[in-house]
PDB file of C-alpha atoms and ligand atoms in Angstrom:
ATOM      1  CA  UNK A  49       0.245   0.352   0.212  1.00  0.00           C
ATOM      2  CA  UNK A  50       1.251   3.249  -1.156  1.00  0.00           C
ATOM      3  CA  UNK A  51       1.890   6.197   1.617  1.00  0.00           C
ATOM      4  CA  UNK A  52       1.995   9.891   1.389  1.00  0.00           C
ATOM      5  CA  UNK A  53       5.571   9.548   0.750  1.00  0.00           C
ATOM      6  CA  UNK A  54       7.277   6.619  -1.084  1.00  0.00           C
ATOM      7  CA  UNK A  55      11.196   7.477  -1.437  1.00  0.00           C
ATOM      8  CA  UNK A  56      12.698   4.854  -3.516  1.00  0.00           C
ATOM      9  CA  UNK A  57      16.003   3.703  -1.916  1.00  0.00           C
ATOM     10  CA  UNK A  58      16.697   1.056  -4.372  1.00  0.00           C
ATOM     11  CA  UNK A  59      20.393   0.615  -4.808  1.00  0.00           C
ATOM     12  CA  UNK A  60      20.607   1.086  -8.541  1.00  0.00           C
ATOM     13  CA  UNK A  61      18.251   4.041  -7.915  1.00  0.00           C
ATOM     14  CA  UNK A  62      20.009   5.782  -5.273  1.00  0.00           C
ATOM     15  CA  UNK A  63      23.534   5.576  -7.280  1.00  0.00           C
ATOM     16  CA  UNK A  64      22.381   6.947 -10.626  1.00  0.00           C
ATOM     17  CA  UNK A  65      20.909   9.663  -8.630  1.00  0.00           C
ATOM     18  CA  UNK A  66      24.194  10.455  -7.116  1.00  0.00           C
ATOM     19  CA  UNK A  67      25.765  11.192 -11.059  1.00  0.00           C
ATOM     20  CA  UNK A  68      22.883  12.991 -11.692  1.00  0.00           C
ATOM     21  CA  UNK A  69      23.800  15.061  -8.831  1.00  0.00           C
ATOM     22  CA  UNK A  70      27.059  16.029  -9.903  1.00  0.00           C
ATOM     23  CA  UNK A  71      28.005  19.113 -11.663  1.00  0.00           C
ATOM     24  CA  UNK A  72      30.414  17.355 -13.906  1.00  0.00           C
ATOM     25  CA  UNK A  73      27.881  15.183 -15.236  1.00  0.00           C
ATOM     26  CA  UNK A  74      27.051  15.762 -19.407  1.00  0.00           C
ATOM     27  CA  UNK A  75      23.445  16.524 -20.893  1.00  0.00           C
ATOM     28  CA  UNK A  76      23.628  13.505 -22.888  1.00  0.00           C
ATOM     29  CA  UNK A  77      24.207  11.247 -18.946  1.00  0.00           C
ATOM     30  CA  UNK A  78      21.662  12.614 -17.202  1.00  0.00           C
ATOM     31  CA  UNK A  79      18.890  12.536 -19.575  1.00  0.00           C
ATOM     32  CA  UNK A  80      20.226   9.104 -20.001  1.00  0.00           C
ATOM     33  CA  UNK A  81      19.979   8.591 -16.240  1.00  0.00           C
ATOM     34  CA  UNK A  82      16.864  10.093 -15.973  1.00  0.00           C
ATOM     35  CA  UNK A  83      15.222   8.140 -18.452  1.00  0.00           C
ATOM     36  CA  UNK A  84      16.704   4.762 -16.338  1.00  0.00           C
ATOM     37  CA  UNK A  85      15.035   6.114 -12.909  1.00  0.00           C
ATOM     38  CA  UNK A  86      12.165   6.364 -14.456  1.00  0.00           C
ATOM     39  CA  UNK A  87      11.748   3.337 -15.159  1.00  0.00           C
ATOM     40  CA  UNK A  88      12.701   2.056 -11.377  1.00  0.00           C
ATOM     41  CA  UNK A  89       9.984   4.954 -10.330  1.00  0.00           C
ATOM     42  CA  UNK A  90       7.215   3.560 -12.484  1.00  0.00           C
ATOM     43  CA  UNK A  91       7.613   0.267 -11.342  1.00  0.00           C
ATOM     44  CA  UNK A  92       7.005   1.081  -7.954  1.00  0.00           C
ATOM     45  CA  UNK A  93       4.067   4.060  -8.400  1.00  0.00           C
ATOM     46  CA  UNK A  94       2.286   0.825 -10.839  1.00  0.00           C
ATOM     47  CA  UNK A  95       2.373  -1.740  -8.208  1.00  0.00           C
ATOM     48  CA  UNK A  96      -0.479  -1.593  -6.859  1.00  0.00           C
ATOM     49  CA  UNK A  97      -2.742  -0.935  -9.992  1.00  0.00           C
ATOM     50  CA  UNK A  98      -6.031  -3.157  -9.957  1.00  0.00           C
ATOM     51  CA  UNK A  99      -5.729  -6.939 -11.579  1.00  0.00           C
ATOM     52  CA  UNK A 100      -8.201  -8.816 -13.297  1.00  0.00           C
ATOM     53  CA  UNK A 101      -7.898 -12.338 -15.105  1.00  0.00           C
ATOM     54  CA  UNK A 102      -8.844 -13.218 -18.810  1.00  0.00           C
ATOM     55  CA  UNK A 103      -8.854 -16.282 -20.308  1.00  0.00           C
ATOM     56  CA  UNK A 104      -5.269 -18.014 -22.635  1.00  0.00           C
ATOM     57  CA  UNK A 105      -4.900 -20.967 -23.819  1.00  0.00           C
ATOM     58  CA  UNK A 106      -0.914 -21.826 -23.427  1.00  0.00           C
ATOM     59  CA  UNK A 107       0.397 -24.680 -25.228  1.00  0.00           C
ATOM     60  CA  UNK A 108      -0.387 -26.713 -22.955  1.00  0.00           C
ATOM     61  CA  UNK A 109      -3.740 -25.964 -21.027  1.00  0.00           C
ATOM     62  CA  UNK A 110      -6.248 -22.919 -20.581  1.00  0.00           C
ATOM     63  CA  UNK A 111      -5.825 -20.690 -17.925  1.00  0.00           C
ATOM     64  CA  UNK A 112      -7.476 -17.468 -16.096  1.00  0.00           C
ATOM     65  CA  UNK A 113      -4.229 -15.960 -16.441  1.00  0.00           C
ATOM     66  CA  UNK A 114      -3.494 -11.723 -14.949  1.00  0.00           C
ATOM     67  CA  UNK A 115      -3.809  -8.670 -16.991  1.00  0.00           C
ATOM     68  CA  UNK A 116      -4.354  -5.094 -15.622  1.00  0.00           C
ATOM     69  CA  UNK A 117      -7.972  -4.211 -15.374  1.00  0.00           C
ATOM     70  CA  UNK A 118      -9.415  -1.249 -16.337  1.00  0.00           C
ATOM     71  CA  UNK A 119      -8.788   1.929 -18.817  1.00  0.00           C
ATOM     72  CA  UNK A 120      -5.174   2.820 -19.777  1.00  0.00           C
ATOM     73  CA  UNK A 121      -3.237   4.574 -17.473  1.00  0.00           C
ATOM     74  CA  UNK A 122      -2.647   8.407 -18.208  1.00  0.00           C
ATOM     75  CA  UNK A 123       0.218   9.795 -17.716  1.00  0.00           C
ATOM     76  CA  UNK A 124       0.775  13.958 -17.457  1.00  0.00           C
ATOM     77  CA  UNK A 125       3.878  15.449 -18.166  1.00  0.00           C
ATOM     78  CA  UNK A 126       4.462  18.893 -15.659  1.00  0.00           C
ATOM     79  CA  UNK A 127       5.816  20.929 -18.487  1.00  0.00           C
ATOM     80  CA  UNK A 128       8.710  21.035 -19.231  1.00  0.00           C
ATOM     81  CA  UNK A 129      11.010  18.784 -16.933  1.00  0.00           C
ATOM     82  CA  UNK A 130       8.385  16.533 -16.817  1.00  0.00           C
ATOM     83  CA  UNK A 131       9.192  14.974 -20.266  1.00  0.00           C
ATOM     84  CA  UNK A 132      12.320  13.662 -18.952  1.00  0.00           C
ATOM     85  CA  UNK A 133      10.721  11.227 -16.509  1.00  0.00           C
ATOM     86  CA  UNK A 134       7.759  10.553 -19.378  1.00  0.00           C
ATOM     87  CA  UNK A 135       9.589   8.826 -21.890  1.00  0.00           C
ATOM     88  CA  UNK A 136      11.064   6.021 -19.141  1.00  0.00           C
ATOM     89  CA  UNK A 137       7.510   5.419 -17.988  1.00  0.00           C
ATOM     90  CA  UNK A 138       5.980   5.373 -21.212  1.00  0.00           C
ATOM     91  CA  UNK A 139       8.688   2.528 -22.300  1.00  0.00           C
ATOM     92  CA  UNK A 140       7.429   0.397 -19.193  1.00  0.00           C
ATOM     93  CA  UNK A 141       3.676   1.491 -19.611  1.00  0.00           C
ATOM     94  CA  UNK A 142       3.660   2.113 -24.017  1.00  0.00           C
ATOM     95  CA  UNK A 143      -0.462   2.295 -24.323  1.00  0.00           C
ATOM     96  CA  UNK A 144      -0.868   5.044 -21.739  1.00  0.00           C
ATOM     97  CA  UNK A 145      -2.326   8.113 -22.824  1.00  0.00           C
ATOM     98  CA  UNK A 146      -0.245  11.045 -22.356  1.00  0.00           C
ATOM     99  CA  UNK A 147      -1.574  14.937 -21.029  1.00  0.00           C
ATOM    100  CA  UNK A 148       0.696  17.742 -20.640  1.00  0.00           C
ATOM    101  CA  UNK A 149       0.251  20.591 -17.953  1.00  0.00           C
ATOM    102  CA  UNK A 150       1.932  23.981 -19.033  1.00  0.00           C
ATOM    103  CA  UNK A 151       3.433  25.964 -16.079  1.00  0.00           C
ATOM    104  CA  UNK A 152       5.878  28.223 -15.603  1.00  0.00           C
ATOM    105  CA  UNK A 153       7.470  29.402 -11.940  1.00  0.00           C
ATOM    106  CA  UNK A 154       6.854  32.810 -11.580  1.00  0.00           C
ATOM    107  CA  UNK A 155      11.112  34.102 -10.668  1.00  0.00           C
ATOM    108  CA  UNK A 156       9.747  35.752  -7.722  1.00  0.00           C
ATOM    109  CA  UNK A 157       6.797  35.223  -6.792  1.00  0.00           C
ATOM    110  CA  UNK A 158       7.496  31.753  -6.865  1.00  0.00           C
ATOM    111  CA  UNK A 159       3.594  30.722  -7.944  1.00  0.00           C
ATOM    112  CA  UNK A 160       3.123  28.621 -11.236  1.00  0.00           C
ATOM    113  CA  UNK A 161       1.824  30.579 -14.421  1.00  0.00           C
ATOM    114  CA  UNK A 162      -0.854  28.108 -16.694  1.00  0.00           C
ATOM    115  CA  UNK A 163       0.356  27.893 -20.532  1.00  0.00           C
ATOM    116  CA  UNK A 164      -1.008  24.658 -21.682  1.00  0.00           C
ATOM    117  CA  UNK A 165      -3.207  22.108 -20.810  1.00  0.00           C
ATOM    118  CA  UNK A 166      -4.051  18.784 -22.719  1.00  0.00           C
ATOM    119  CA  UNK A 167      -5.064  15.757 -21.432  1.00  0.00           C
ATOM    120  CA  UNK A 168      -7.090  12.063 -22.074  1.00  0.00           C
ATOM    121  CA  UNK A 169     -10.681  12.013 -21.825  1.00  0.00           C
ATOM    122  CA  UNK A 170     -12.082  10.215 -18.824  1.00  0.00           C
ATOM    123  CA  UNK A 171      -9.833  11.078 -16.702  1.00  0.00           C
ATOM    124  CA  UNK A 172     -12.545   9.824 -13.919  1.00  0.00           C
ATOM    125  CA  UNK A 173     -11.789   6.121 -14.765  1.00  0.00           C
ATOM    126  CA  UNK A 174      -8.340   6.163 -14.997  1.00  0.00           C
ATOM    127  CA  UNK A 175      -4.546   5.565 -12.657  1.00  0.00           C
ATOM    128  CA  UNK A 176      -3.184   9.347 -13.250  1.00  0.00           C
ATOM    129  CA  UNK A 177       0.134   9.588 -12.717  1.00  0.00           C
ATOM    130  CA  UNK A 178       1.362  13.193 -12.920  1.00  0.00           C
ATOM    131  CA  UNK A 179       5.490  13.562 -12.961  1.00  0.00           C
ATOM    132  CA  UNK A 180       7.515  16.239 -12.077  1.00  0.00           C
ATOM    133  CA  UNK A 181      11.105  15.575 -11.208  1.00  0.00           C
ATOM    134  CA  UNK A 182      11.620  18.183  -8.913  1.00  0.00           C
ATOM    135  CA  UNK A 183       8.666  19.092  -6.285  1.00  0.00           C
ATOM    136  CA  UNK A 184      10.090  21.846  -4.789  1.00  0.00           C
ATOM    137  CA  UNK A 185       7.936  24.670  -3.525  1.00  0.00           C
ATOM    138  CA  UNK A 186       5.098  21.848  -4.721  1.00  0.00           C
ATOM    139  CA  UNK A 187       3.027  25.233  -5.786  1.00  0.00           C
ATOM    140  CA  UNK A 188       3.551  23.759  -9.241  1.00  0.00           C
ATOM    141  CA  UNK A 189       2.121  20.064  -8.822  1.00  0.00           C
ATOM    142  CA  UNK A 190      -0.814  21.243  -6.157  1.00  0.00           C
ATOM    143  CA  UNK A 191      -2.063  23.855  -9.669  1.00  0.00           C
ATOM    144  CA  UNK A 192      -1.244  20.579 -11.783  1.00  0.00           C
ATOM    145  CA  UNK A 193      -3.506  18.305  -9.505  1.00  0.00           C
ATOM    146  CA  UNK A 194      -5.837  21.090  -9.332  1.00  0.00           C
ATOM    147  CA  UNK A 195      -6.562  20.932 -12.889  1.00  0.00           C
ATOM    148  CA  UNK A 196      -6.522  17.378 -13.395  1.00  0.00           C
ATOM    149  CA  UNK A 197      -8.755  16.998 -10.241  1.00  0.00           C
ATOM    150  CA  UNK A 198     -11.375  19.301 -11.956  1.00  0.00           C
ATOM    151  CA  UNK A 199     -11.501  17.346 -15.128  1.00  0.00           C
ATOM    152  CA  UNK A 200     -12.321  14.159 -12.758  1.00  0.00           C
ATOM    153  CA  UNK A 201      -8.992  12.622 -11.888  1.00  0.00           C
ATOM    154  CA  UNK A 202      -9.898  10.911  -8.440  1.00  0.00           C
ATOM    155  CA  UNK A 203      -6.905   8.514  -8.447  1.00  0.00           C
ATOM    156  CA  UNK A 204      -3.539  10.438  -9.263  1.00  0.00           C
ATOM    157  CA  UNK A 205       0.045   9.885  -7.732  1.00  0.00           C
ATOM    158  CA  UNK A 206       2.760  11.823  -8.016  1.00  0.00           C
ATOM    159  CA  UNK A 207       6.341  10.740  -9.264  1.00  0.00           C
ATOM    160  CA  UNK A 208       9.519  12.785  -9.001  1.00  0.00           C
ATOM    161  CA  UNK A 209      13.257  12.637  -8.318  1.00  0.00           C
ATOM    162  CA  UNK A 210      13.863  14.741  -5.549  1.00  0.00           C
ATOM    163  CA  UNK A 211      11.459  16.461  -2.982  1.00  0.00           C
ATOM    164  CA  UNK A 212      11.776  18.966  -1.101  1.00  0.00           C
ATOM    165  CA  UNK A 213      10.800  18.939   2.702  1.00  0.00           C
ATOM    166  CA  UNK A 214       8.274  22.051   2.022  1.00  0.00           C
ATOM    167  CA  UNK A 215       7.021  20.754  -1.039  1.00  0.00           C
ATOM    168  CA  UNK A 216       5.882  17.568   0.756  1.00  0.00           C
ATOM    169  CA  UNK A 217       4.438  19.143   3.450  1.00  0.00           C
ATOM    170  CA  UNK A 218       2.040  21.551   0.789  1.00  0.00           C
ATOM    171  CA  UNK A 219       0.978  18.812  -1.185  1.00  0.00           C
ATOM    172  CA  UNK A 220       0.161  16.538   2.052  1.00  0.00           C
ATOM    173  CA  UNK A 221      -2.016  19.667   2.817  1.00  0.00           C
ATOM    174  CA  UNK A 222      -3.741  20.050  -0.612  1.00  0.00           C
ATOM    175  CA  UNK A 223      -4.048  16.859  -2.081  1.00  0.00           C
ATOM    176  CA  UNK A 224      -3.503  13.979   0.802  1.00  0.00           C
ATOM    177  CA  UNK A 225      -5.317  11.663  -1.309  1.00  0.00           C
ATOM    178  CA  UNK A 226      -1.997  11.950  -3.876  1.00  0.00           C
ATOM    179  CA  UNK A 227       0.902   9.186  -2.898  1.00  0.00           C
ATOM    180  CA  UNK A 228       4.132  11.009  -4.039  1.00  0.00           C
ATOM    181  CA  UNK A 229       6.875   8.458  -5.204  1.00  0.00           C
ATOM    182  CA  UNK A 230       9.701   9.651  -5.400  1.00  0.00           C
ATOM    183  CA  UNK A 231      13.772   8.756  -5.357  1.00  0.00           C
ATOM    184  CA  UNK A 232      15.180  11.078  -2.529  1.00  0.00           C
ATOM    185  CA  UNK A 233      13.846  13.576  -0.099  1.00  0.00           C
ATOM    186  CA  UNK A 234      16.810  17.006   0.317  1.00  0.00           C
ATOM    187  CA  UNK A 235      17.474  18.884   2.942  1.00  0.00           C
ATOM    188  CA  UNK A 236      15.273  22.153   2.265  1.00  0.00           C
ATOM    189  CA  UNK A 237      15.154  25.101  -0.616  1.00  0.00           C
ATOM    190  CA  UNK A 238      17.130  27.727  -1.058  1.00  0.00           C
ATOM    191  CA  UNK A 239      15.774  31.442  -1.542  1.00  0.00           C
ATOM    192  CA  UNK A 240      15.313  31.105  -4.948  1.00  0.00           C
ATOM    193  CA  UNK A 241      12.692  27.993  -4.558  1.00  0.00           C
ATOM    194  CA  UNK A 242      15.587  25.345  -5.736  1.00  0.00           C
ATOM    195  CA  UNK A 243      16.154  22.237  -3.710  1.00  0.00           C
ATOM    196  CA  UNK A 244      19.536  21.908  -1.874  1.00  0.00           C
ATOM    197  CA  UNK A 245      22.018  19.887  -2.232  1.00  0.00           C
ATOM    198  CA  UNK A 246      19.274  19.266  -5.395  1.00  0.00           C
ATOM    199  CA  UNK A 247      21.094  19.132  -8.505  1.00  0.00           C
ATOM    200  CA  UNK A 248      20.581  22.200 -10.324  1.00  0.00           C
ATOM    201  CA  UNK A 249      17.377  23.344 -12.679  1.00  0.00           C
ATOM    202  CA  UNK A 250      16.589  19.308 -14.409  1.00  0.00           C
ATOM    203  CA  UNK A 251      15.099  21.326 -17.268  1.00  0.00           C
ATOM    204  CA  UNK A 252      18.268  23.367 -17.812  1.00  0.00           C
ATOM    205  CA  UNK A 253      20.534  19.685 -16.946  1.00  0.00           C
ATOM    206  CA  UNK A 254      18.414  17.672 -19.054  1.00  0.00           C
ATOM    207  CA  UNK A 255      18.217  19.828 -21.902  1.00  0.00           C
ATOM    208  CA  UNK A 256      21.814  21.666 -21.800  1.00  0.00           C
ATOM    209  CA  UNK A 257      19.932  24.843 -21.907  1.00  0.00           C
ATOM    210  CA  UNK A 258      20.581  27.775 -19.251  1.00  0.00           C
TER     211      UNK A 258
HETATM  212  N1  URA B   6      13.520  23.244 -10.151  1.00  0.00           N
HETATM  213  C1  URA B   6      14.305  22.671 -10.707  1.00  0.00           C
HETATM  214  O1  URA B   6      14.870  22.268 -11.653  1.00  0.00           O
HETATM  215  N2  URA B   6      15.312  22.759  -9.325  1.00  0.00           N
HETATM  216  C2  URA B   6      15.142  22.659  -8.117  1.00  0.00           C
HETATM  217  O2  URA B   6      15.909  22.475  -7.360  1.00  0.00           O
HETATM  218  C3  URA B   6      13.656  23.167  -8.142  1.00  0.00           C
HETATM  219  C4  URA B   6      12.720  23.081  -8.900  1.00  0.00           C
END
């Protein structure tokens, strides 16, 4: 059963995360590692998907074999850094439906400003996994999940790479029903809203921008 906060402390995840944090790691390696970690986080976050059975025939006998129940899950990427996690999850769940929420952070107020929103239909019947590598202030995640709930989503999980205590508290207050799956919880936010020690700006590091 997922708790509100779930830290995936698997050695492979932790080792890859350390390489990603290193400021000398190249854009190319950063992107590859993010995709690899996202597969491992996706494995954890989908652990409790509802199952049913389907009648099949093996070469030896008929059997009622387990399959995932219900509608295809919906992956929602919070642009732009969310796309780095999205690619890996899609490899694991290629039939998933995909949506995008475009929010940028006003550098002065740190509040999210929406510029794009396009999500799959019938969110109310789907497991919805919202992805963003950095849960910092929590403002963007809370705003994105507000929008998804307004569209009917009622079974949502949030996947990130790093979380700050401030963001976790904000999510718990606003969306206590949304479990968070992360690779690590860092110390704090700095005065610019960056996670410390963190890994810097995830979008810049993944795309080689500044
Ligand atoms: N977004 C990032 O990319 N990095 C942080 O540390 C916080 C928010």
